Short mmCIF file of C-alpha atoms and ligand atoms in Angstrom, two decimals:
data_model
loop_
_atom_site.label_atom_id
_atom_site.label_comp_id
_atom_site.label_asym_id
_atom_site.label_seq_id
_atom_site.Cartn_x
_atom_site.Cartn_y
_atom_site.Cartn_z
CA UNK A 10 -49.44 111.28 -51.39
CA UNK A 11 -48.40 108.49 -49.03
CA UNK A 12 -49.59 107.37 -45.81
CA UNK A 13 -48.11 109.09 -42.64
CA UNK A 14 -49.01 108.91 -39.42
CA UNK A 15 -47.77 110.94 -36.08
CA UNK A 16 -48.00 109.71 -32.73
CA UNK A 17 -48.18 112.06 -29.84
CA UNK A 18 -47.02 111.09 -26.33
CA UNK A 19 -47.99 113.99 -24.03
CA UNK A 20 -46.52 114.43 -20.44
CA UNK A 21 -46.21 117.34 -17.39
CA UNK A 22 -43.74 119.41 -19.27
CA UNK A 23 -42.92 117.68 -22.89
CA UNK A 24 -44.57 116.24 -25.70
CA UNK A 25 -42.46 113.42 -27.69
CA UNK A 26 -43.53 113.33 -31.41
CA UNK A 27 -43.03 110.76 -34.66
CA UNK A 28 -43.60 110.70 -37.88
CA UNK A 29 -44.10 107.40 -39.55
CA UNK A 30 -44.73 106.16 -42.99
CA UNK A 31 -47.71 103.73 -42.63
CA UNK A 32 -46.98 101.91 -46.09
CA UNK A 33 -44.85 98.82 -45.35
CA UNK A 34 -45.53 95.88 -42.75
CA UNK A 35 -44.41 97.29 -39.95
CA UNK A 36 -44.41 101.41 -39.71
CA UNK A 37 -40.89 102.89 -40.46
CA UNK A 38 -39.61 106.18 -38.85
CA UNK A 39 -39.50 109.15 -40.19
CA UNK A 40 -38.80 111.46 -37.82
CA UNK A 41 -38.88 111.64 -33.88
CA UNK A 42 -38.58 114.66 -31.59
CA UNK A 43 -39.78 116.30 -28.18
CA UNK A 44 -41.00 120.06 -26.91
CA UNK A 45 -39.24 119.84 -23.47
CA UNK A 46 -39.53 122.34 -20.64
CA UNK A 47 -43.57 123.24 -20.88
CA UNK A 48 -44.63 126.16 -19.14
CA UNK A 49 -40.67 127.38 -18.88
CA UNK A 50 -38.17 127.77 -20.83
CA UNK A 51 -39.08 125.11 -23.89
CA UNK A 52 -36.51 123.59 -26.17
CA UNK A 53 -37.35 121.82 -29.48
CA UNK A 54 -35.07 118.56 -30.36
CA UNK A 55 -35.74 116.23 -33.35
CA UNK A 56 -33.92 113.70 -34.86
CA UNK A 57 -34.18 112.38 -38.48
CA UNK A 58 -34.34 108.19 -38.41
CA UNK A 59 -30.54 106.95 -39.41
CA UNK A 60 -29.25 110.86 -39.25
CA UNK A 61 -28.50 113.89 -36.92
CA UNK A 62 -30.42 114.90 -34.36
CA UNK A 63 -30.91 119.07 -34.34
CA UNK A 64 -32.60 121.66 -32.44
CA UNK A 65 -36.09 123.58 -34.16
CA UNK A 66 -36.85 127.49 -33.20
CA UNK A 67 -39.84 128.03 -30.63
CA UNK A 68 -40.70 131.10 -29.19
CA UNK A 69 -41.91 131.62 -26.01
CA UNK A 70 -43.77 129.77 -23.17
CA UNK A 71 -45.81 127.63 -24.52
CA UNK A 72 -48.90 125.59 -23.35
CA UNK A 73 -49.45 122.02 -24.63
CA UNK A 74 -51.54 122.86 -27.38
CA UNK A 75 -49.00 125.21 -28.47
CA UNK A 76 -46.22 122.87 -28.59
CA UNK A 77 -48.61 120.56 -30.90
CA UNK A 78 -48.70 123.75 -32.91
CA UNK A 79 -45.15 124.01 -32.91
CA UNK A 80 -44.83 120.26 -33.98
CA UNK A 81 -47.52 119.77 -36.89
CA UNK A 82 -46.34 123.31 -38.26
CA UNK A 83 -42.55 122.02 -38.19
CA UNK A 84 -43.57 118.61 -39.79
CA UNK A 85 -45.40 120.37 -42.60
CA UNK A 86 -42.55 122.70 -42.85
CA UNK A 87 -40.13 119.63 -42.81
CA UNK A 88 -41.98 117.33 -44.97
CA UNK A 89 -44.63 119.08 -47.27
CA UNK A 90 -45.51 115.87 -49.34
CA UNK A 91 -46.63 114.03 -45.44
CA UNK A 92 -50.02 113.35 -45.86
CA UNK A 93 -50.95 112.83 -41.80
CA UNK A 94 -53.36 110.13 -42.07
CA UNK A 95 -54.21 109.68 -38.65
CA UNK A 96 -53.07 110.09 -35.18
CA UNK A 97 -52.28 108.23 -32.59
CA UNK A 98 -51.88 109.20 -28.73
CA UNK A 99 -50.35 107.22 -25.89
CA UNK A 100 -53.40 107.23 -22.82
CA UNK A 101 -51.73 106.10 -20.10
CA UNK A 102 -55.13 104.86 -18.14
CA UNK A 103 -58.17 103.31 -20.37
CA UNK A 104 -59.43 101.58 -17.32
CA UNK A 105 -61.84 98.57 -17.11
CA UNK A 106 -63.41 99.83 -20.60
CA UNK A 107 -60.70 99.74 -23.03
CA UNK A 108 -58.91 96.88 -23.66
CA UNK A 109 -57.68 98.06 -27.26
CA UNK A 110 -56.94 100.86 -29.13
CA UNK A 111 -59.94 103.33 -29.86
CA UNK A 112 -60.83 106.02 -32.47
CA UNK A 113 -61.66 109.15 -30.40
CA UNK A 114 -64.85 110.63 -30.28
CA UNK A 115 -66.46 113.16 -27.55
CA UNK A 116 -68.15 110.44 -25.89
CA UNK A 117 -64.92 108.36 -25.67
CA UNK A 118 -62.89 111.67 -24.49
CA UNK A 119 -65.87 111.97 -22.18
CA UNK A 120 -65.12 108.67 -21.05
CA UNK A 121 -61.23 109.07 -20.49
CA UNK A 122 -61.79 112.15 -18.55
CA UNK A 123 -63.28 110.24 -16.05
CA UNK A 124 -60.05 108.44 -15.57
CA UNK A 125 -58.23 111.60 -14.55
CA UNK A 126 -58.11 110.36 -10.57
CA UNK A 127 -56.96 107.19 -11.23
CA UNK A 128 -53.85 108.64 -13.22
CA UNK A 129 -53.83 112.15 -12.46
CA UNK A 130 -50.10 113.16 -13.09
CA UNK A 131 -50.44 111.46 -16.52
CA UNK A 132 -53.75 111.06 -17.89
CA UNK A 133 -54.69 115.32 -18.11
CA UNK A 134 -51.72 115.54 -20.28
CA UNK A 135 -52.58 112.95 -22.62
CA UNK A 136 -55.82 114.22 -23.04
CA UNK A 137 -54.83 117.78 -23.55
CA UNK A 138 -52.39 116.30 -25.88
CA UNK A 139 -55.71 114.35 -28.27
CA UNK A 140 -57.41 118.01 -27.81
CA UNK A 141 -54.35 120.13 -29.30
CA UNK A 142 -54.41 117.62 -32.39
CA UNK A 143 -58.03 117.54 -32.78
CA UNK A 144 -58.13 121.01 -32.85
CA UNK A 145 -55.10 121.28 -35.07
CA UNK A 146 -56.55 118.48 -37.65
CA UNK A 147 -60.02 118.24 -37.24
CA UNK A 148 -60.82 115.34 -39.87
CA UNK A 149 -57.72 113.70 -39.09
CA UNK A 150 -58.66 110.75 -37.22
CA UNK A 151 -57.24 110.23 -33.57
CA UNK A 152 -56.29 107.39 -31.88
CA UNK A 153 -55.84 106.54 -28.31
CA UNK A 154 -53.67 103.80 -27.64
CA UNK A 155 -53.57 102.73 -23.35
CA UNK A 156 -50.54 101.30 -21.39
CA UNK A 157 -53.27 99.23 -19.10
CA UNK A 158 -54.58 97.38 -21.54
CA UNK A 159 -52.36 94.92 -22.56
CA UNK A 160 -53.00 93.60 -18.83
CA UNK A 161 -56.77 93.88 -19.14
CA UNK A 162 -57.07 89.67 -19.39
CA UNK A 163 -55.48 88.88 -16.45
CA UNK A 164 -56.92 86.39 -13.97
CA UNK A 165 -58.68 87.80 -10.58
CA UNK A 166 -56.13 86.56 -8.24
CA UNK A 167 -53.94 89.11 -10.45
CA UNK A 168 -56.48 91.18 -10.78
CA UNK A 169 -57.85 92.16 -7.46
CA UNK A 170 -56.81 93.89 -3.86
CA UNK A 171 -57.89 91.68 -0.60
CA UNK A 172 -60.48 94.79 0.11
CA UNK A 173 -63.98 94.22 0.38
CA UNK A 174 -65.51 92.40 -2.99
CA UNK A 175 -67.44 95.75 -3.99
CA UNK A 176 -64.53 97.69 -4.00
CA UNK A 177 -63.53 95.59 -7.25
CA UNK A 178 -66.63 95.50 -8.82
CA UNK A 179 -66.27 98.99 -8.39
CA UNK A 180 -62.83 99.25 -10.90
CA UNK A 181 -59.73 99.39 -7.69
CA UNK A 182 -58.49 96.37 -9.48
CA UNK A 183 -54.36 95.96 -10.23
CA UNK A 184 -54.12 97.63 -13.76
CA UNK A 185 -50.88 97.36 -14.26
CA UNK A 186 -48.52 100.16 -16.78
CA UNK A 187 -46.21 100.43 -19.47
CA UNK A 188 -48.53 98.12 -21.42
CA UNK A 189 -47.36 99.43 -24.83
CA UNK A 190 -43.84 98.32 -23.90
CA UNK A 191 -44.77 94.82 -23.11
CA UNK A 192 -46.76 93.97 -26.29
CA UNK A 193 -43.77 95.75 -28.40
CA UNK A 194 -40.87 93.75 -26.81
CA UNK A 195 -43.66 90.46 -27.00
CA UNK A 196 -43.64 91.03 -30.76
CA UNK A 197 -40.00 91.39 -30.99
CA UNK A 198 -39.27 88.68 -28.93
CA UNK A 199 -41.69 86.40 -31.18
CA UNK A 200 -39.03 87.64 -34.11
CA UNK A 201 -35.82 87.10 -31.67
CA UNK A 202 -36.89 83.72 -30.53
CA UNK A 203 -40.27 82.57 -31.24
CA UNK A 204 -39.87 79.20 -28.89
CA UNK A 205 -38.81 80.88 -25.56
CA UNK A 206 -41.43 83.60 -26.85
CA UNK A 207 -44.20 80.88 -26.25
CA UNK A 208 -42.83 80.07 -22.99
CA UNK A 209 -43.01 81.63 -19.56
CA UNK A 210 -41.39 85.05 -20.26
CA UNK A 211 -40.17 88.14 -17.53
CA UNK A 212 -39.71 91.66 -19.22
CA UNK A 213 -37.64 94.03 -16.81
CA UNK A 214 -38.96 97.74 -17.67
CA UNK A 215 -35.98 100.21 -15.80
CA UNK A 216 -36.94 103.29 -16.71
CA UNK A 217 -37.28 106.10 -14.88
CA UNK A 218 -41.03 104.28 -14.06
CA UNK A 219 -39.64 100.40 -13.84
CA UNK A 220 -42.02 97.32 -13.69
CA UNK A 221 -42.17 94.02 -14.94
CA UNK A 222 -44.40 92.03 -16.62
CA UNK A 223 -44.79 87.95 -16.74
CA UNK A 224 -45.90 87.10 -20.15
CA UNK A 225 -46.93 83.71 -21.01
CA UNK A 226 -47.54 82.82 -24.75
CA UNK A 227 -46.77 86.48 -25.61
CA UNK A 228 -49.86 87.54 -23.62
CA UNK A 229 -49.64 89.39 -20.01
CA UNK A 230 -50.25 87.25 -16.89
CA UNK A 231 -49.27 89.58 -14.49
CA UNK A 232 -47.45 93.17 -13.54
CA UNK A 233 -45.98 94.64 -10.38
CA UNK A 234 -47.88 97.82 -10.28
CA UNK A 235 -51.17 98.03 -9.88
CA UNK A 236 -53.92 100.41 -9.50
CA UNK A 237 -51.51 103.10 -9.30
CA UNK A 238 -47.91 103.56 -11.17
CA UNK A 239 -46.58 103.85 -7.81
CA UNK A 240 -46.89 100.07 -6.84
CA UNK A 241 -44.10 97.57 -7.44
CA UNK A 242 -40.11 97.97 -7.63
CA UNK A 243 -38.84 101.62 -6.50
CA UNK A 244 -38.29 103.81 -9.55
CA UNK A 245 -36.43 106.97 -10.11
CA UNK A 246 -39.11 109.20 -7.29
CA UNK A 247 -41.67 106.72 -6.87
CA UNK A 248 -41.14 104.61 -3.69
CA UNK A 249 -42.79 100.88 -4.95
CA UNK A 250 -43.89 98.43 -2.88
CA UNK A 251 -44.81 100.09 0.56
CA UNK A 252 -46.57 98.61 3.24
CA UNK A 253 -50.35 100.93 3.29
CA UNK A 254 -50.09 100.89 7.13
CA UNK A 255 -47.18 103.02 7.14
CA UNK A 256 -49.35 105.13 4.84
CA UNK A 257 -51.79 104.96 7.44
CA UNK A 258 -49.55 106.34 10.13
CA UNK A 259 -48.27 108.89 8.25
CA UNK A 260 -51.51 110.24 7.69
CA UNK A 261 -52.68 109.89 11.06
CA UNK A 262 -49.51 110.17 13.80
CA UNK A 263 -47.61 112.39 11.34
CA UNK A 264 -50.68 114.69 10.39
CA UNK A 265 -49.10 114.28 6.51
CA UNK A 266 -52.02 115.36 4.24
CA UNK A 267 -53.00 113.87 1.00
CA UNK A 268 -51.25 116.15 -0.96
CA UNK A 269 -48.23 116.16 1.08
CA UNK A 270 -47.85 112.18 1.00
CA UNK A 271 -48.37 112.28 -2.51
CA UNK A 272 -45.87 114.45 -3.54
CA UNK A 273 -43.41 111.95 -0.73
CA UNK A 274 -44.46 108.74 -2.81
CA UNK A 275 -44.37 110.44 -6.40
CA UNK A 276 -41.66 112.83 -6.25
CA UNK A 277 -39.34 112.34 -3.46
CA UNK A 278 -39.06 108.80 -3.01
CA UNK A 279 -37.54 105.83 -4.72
CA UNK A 280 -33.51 106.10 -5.87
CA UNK A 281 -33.87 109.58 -5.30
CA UNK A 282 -35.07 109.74 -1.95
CA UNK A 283 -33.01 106.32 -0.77
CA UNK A 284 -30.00 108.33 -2.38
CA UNK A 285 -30.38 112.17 -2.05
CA UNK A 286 -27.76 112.35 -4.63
CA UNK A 287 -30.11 111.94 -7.86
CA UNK A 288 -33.41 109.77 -9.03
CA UNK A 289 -30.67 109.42 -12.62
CA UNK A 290 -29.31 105.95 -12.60
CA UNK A 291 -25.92 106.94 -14.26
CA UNK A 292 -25.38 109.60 -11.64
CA UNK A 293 -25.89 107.17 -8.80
CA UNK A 294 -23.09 104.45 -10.76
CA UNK A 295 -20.85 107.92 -10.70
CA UNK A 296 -21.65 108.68 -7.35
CA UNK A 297 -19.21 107.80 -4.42
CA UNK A 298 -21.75 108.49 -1.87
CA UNK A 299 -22.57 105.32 0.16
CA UNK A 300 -26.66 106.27 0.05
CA UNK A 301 -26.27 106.24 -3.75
CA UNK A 302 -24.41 102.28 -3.48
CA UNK A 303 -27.32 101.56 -1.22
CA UNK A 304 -30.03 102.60 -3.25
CA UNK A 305 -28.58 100.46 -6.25
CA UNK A 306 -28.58 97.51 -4.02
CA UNK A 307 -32.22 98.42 -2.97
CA UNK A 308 -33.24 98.56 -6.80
CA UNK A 309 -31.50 95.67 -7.48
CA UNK A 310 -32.54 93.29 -4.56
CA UNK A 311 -36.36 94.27 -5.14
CA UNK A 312 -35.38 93.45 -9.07
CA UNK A 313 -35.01 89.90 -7.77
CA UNK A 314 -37.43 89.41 -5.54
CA UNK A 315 -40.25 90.27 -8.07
CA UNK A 316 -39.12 88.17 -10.57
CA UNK A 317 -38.91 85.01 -8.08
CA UNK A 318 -42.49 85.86 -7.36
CA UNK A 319 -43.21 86.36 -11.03
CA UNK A 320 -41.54 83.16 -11.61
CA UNK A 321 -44.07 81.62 -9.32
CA UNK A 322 -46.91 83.22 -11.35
CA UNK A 323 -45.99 81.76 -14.57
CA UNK A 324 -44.49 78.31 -12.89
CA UNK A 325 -41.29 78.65 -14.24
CA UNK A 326 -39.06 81.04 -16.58
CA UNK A 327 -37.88 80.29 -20.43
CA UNK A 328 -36.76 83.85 -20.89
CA UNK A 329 -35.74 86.97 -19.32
CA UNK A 330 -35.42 90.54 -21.03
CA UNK A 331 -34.68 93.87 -19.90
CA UNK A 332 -36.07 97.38 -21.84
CA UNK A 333 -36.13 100.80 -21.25
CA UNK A 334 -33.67 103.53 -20.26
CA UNK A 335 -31.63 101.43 -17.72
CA UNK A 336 -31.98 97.80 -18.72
CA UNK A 337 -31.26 98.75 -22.41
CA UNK A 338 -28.02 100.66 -20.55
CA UNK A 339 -26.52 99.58 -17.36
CA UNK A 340 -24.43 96.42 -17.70
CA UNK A 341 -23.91 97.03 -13.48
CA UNK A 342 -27.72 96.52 -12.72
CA UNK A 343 -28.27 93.76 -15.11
CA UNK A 344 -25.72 92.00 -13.60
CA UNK A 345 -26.81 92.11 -10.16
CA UNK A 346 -29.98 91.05 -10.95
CA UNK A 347 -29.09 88.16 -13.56
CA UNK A 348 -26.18 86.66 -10.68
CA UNK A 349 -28.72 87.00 -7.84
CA UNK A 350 -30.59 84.74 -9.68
CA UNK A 351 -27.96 82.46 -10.71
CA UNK A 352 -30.13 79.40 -8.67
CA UNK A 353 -33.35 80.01 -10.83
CA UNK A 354 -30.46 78.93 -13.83
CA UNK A 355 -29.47 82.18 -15.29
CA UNK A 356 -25.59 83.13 -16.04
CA UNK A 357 -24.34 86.32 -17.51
CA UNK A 358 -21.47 86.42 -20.30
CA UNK A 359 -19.72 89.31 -18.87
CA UNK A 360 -18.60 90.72 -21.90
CA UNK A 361 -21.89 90.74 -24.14
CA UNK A 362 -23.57 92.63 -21.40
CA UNK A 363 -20.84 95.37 -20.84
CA UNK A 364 -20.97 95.56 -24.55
CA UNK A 365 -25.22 95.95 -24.43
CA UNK A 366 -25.23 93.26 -26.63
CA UNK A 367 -28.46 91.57 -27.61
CA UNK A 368 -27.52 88.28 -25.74
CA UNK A 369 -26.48 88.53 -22.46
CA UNK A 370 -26.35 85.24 -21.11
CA UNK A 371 -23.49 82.51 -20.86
CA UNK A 372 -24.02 79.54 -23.30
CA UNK A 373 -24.19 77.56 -19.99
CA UNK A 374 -27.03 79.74 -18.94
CA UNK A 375 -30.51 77.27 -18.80
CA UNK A 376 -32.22 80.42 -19.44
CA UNK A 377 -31.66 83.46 -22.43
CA UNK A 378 -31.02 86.59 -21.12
CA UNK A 379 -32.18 89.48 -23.66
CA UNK A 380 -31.65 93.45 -24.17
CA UNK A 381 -33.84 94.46 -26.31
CA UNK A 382 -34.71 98.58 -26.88
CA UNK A 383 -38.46 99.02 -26.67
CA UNK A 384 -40.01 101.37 -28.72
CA UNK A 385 -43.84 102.47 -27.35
CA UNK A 386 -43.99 105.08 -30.40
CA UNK A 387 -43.74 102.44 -33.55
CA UNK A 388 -46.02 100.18 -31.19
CA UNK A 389 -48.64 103.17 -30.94
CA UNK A 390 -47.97 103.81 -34.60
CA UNK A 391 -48.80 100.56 -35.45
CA UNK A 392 -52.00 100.47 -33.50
CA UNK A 393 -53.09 103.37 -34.95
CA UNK A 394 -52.21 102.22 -38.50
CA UNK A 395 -54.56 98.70 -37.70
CA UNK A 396 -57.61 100.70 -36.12
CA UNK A 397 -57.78 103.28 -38.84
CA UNK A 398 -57.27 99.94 -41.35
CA UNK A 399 -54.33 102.03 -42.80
CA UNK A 400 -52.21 98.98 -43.09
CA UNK A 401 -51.86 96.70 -46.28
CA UNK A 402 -53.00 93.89 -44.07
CA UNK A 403 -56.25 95.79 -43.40
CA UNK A 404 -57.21 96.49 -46.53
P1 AMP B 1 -36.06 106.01 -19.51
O1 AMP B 1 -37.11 106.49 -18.54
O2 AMP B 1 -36.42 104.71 -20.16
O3 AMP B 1 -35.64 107.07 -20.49
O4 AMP B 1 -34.73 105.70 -18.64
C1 AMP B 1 -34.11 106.70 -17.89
C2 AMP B 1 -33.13 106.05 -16.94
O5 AMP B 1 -32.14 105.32 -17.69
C3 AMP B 1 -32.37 107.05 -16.07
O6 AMP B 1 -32.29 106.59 -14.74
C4 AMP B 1 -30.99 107.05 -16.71
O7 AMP B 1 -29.97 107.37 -15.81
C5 AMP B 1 -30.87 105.59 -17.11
N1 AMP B 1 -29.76 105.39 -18.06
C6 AMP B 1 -29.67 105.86 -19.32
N2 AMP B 1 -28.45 105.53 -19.84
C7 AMP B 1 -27.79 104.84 -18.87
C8 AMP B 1 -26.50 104.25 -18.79
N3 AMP B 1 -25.65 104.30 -19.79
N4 AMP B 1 -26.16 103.64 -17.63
C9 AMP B 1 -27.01 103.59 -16.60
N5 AMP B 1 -28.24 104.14 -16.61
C10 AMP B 1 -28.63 104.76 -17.74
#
């Protein structure tokens, strides 16, 4: 039977699943899908690679563990001749420890549970995500595969808050997200265009979560968020860059408690709180409201000021690319942000980017302008693939 392997990506309310063949170079795609609505009313979507994409029965409420269930029973339904191989689980925090990909054991999950605080709308998910599959394949081995630590080499000044030293010997360092992103679209970028690869590279991350990341030589310099994913350009709820003593005050002169402000900075900030229309980027480029306009511009203008200072960071830029849900889709925010920046030497071809084309930057442009679709699951798949020794390479 051939090589498969499943990665897992558990959040609050879903799980996203894929099935990959581990045979070839790179792993291919089976089959992807996602449990949605946890805990409610749960709905069960996959979609074949190259084909249609179709609902699978559930029943009931389930729990996380359950939905695993409900995947590894569909995928042996669906594809009886899948040997699963191993397993591999996005972990969104692996803190100062893990700087690759590791093969779970119960001192490592002993080990990632202490990471819960420092990513605690995240990291309990993923982790009850690596216990539904141990439990549901036992001698299957799991991987855990972390979004901080592509960023785990970068220099102090990168690295640290101005707080007191001890506080970074202690681990409140600038860990940065969405690492699994990064070190795809590096790879593909080294196949797109291996010499501005090399070079001093910005990847724009718009998701719902949006960062960027300076890469230099294909390896992470630097990130806008930090300890936290809250740190950085305003996202979807999450406010960004703040200034703590307004933090301060609302704790103190407001009364705000911790949970309070954390739900403000979490869930009711960013496009959605600028906006009170929606934290959904193509409801806000629908939207007539003026708050909606504004809160483009706001994502937009602090778009452009973290690359200049990203810029700085890498002295100079050879590339730029934009990923994830909006970058891959809004031709309206890559062009503010690529004709704000028309003095650093970047100029947009109007038509490639309304079309999403790969290239969106004028031949006069001194510096490429890419789109490029990330894809964190074939990245974890891949991972797993290496640190099981799966791959033809590793044998
Ligand atoms: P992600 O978290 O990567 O799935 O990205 C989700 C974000 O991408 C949401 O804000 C969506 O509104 C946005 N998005 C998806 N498609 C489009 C589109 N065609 N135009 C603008 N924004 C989009």
């Amino acid at each position: 039977m051939a090589d498969r392997v499943v990665t897992l990506n558990a959040g609050s309310s879903s799980v996203k699943f894929a099935l990959f063949a581990a045979d070839a170079d790179w792993p291919q795609l089976i089959v992807a899908g996602t449990v949605e609505g946890l805990g409610a009313k749960p709905r069960f979507r996959v979609a074949i690679a190259g084909g249609e994409t179709r609902d699978a029965p559930l029943a009931g409420k389930l729990t996380h563990k359950q939905a695993i269930a409900a995947i590894f029973a569909w995928i042996e339904d669906a594809y009886p001749e899948a040997a699963i191989s191993a397993i591999g689980h996005r972990v969104v925090h692996g803190g100062l420890r893990f700087a690759a990909p590791v093969i779970v054991d119960a001192e490592t999950l002993t080990a990632l549970r202490e990471f819960i605080p420092l990513a605690p709308l995240h990291q309990p998910h993923n982790l009850a995500g690596i216990e539904g599959a141990c439990e549901a394949f036992p001698n299957v081995p799991q991987v855990a595969c972390f979004d901080t630590a592509f960023h785990r080499g970068h220099a102090f000044v990168d690295d640290a808050y101005a707080l007191p030293y001890s506080y970074y010997e202690r681990g409140l360092r600038r860990f940065g997200f969405h690492g699994l992103s990064y070190e795809y679209i590096a790879r593909r970028l080294r196949a797109i265009d291996p010499i501005h690869a090399e070079g001093g590279v910005i990847v724009a991350h718009l998701g719902n979560g949006a960062s960027l990341c300076a890469l230099k030589g294909g390896r992470s310099i630097a990130t806008t968020m930090g300890f936290s994913a809250l740190e950085g350009l305003p996202m979807g709820t999450r406010s960004g860059q703040i200034d703590p003593g307004l933090l301060l005050y609302l704790l103190q002169s407001d009364g705000m408690t911790p949970k309070k402000l954390s739900r403000l900075l979490y869930e009711r900030s960013g496009l959605l709180g600028l906006s009170g229309v929606s934290h959904d980027m193509r409801a806000l480029e629908a939207s007539q409201e003026p708050r909606a306009q504004a809160a483009i511009a706001y994502f937009i203008h602090r778009i452009k000021i973290e690359i200049a200072a990203l810029t700085a960071v890498i002295g100079g830029l050879d590339a730029l690319v934009f990923t994830a849900g909006i970058g891959e889709r809004s031709p309206r925010i890559r062009a503010g942000v690529v004709e704000g920046l028309g003095w650093l030497g970047l100029a947009l071809d109007g038509t490639a980017n309304a079309r999403n084309d790969a290239v969106i930057s004028a031949p006069r442009s001194r510096i490429p302008v890419f789109v490029t679709p990330t894809d964190e699951e074939a990245m974890i798949a891949r991972h797993t693939i290496e640190t099981v020794g799966l791959s033809a390479a590793a044998r």
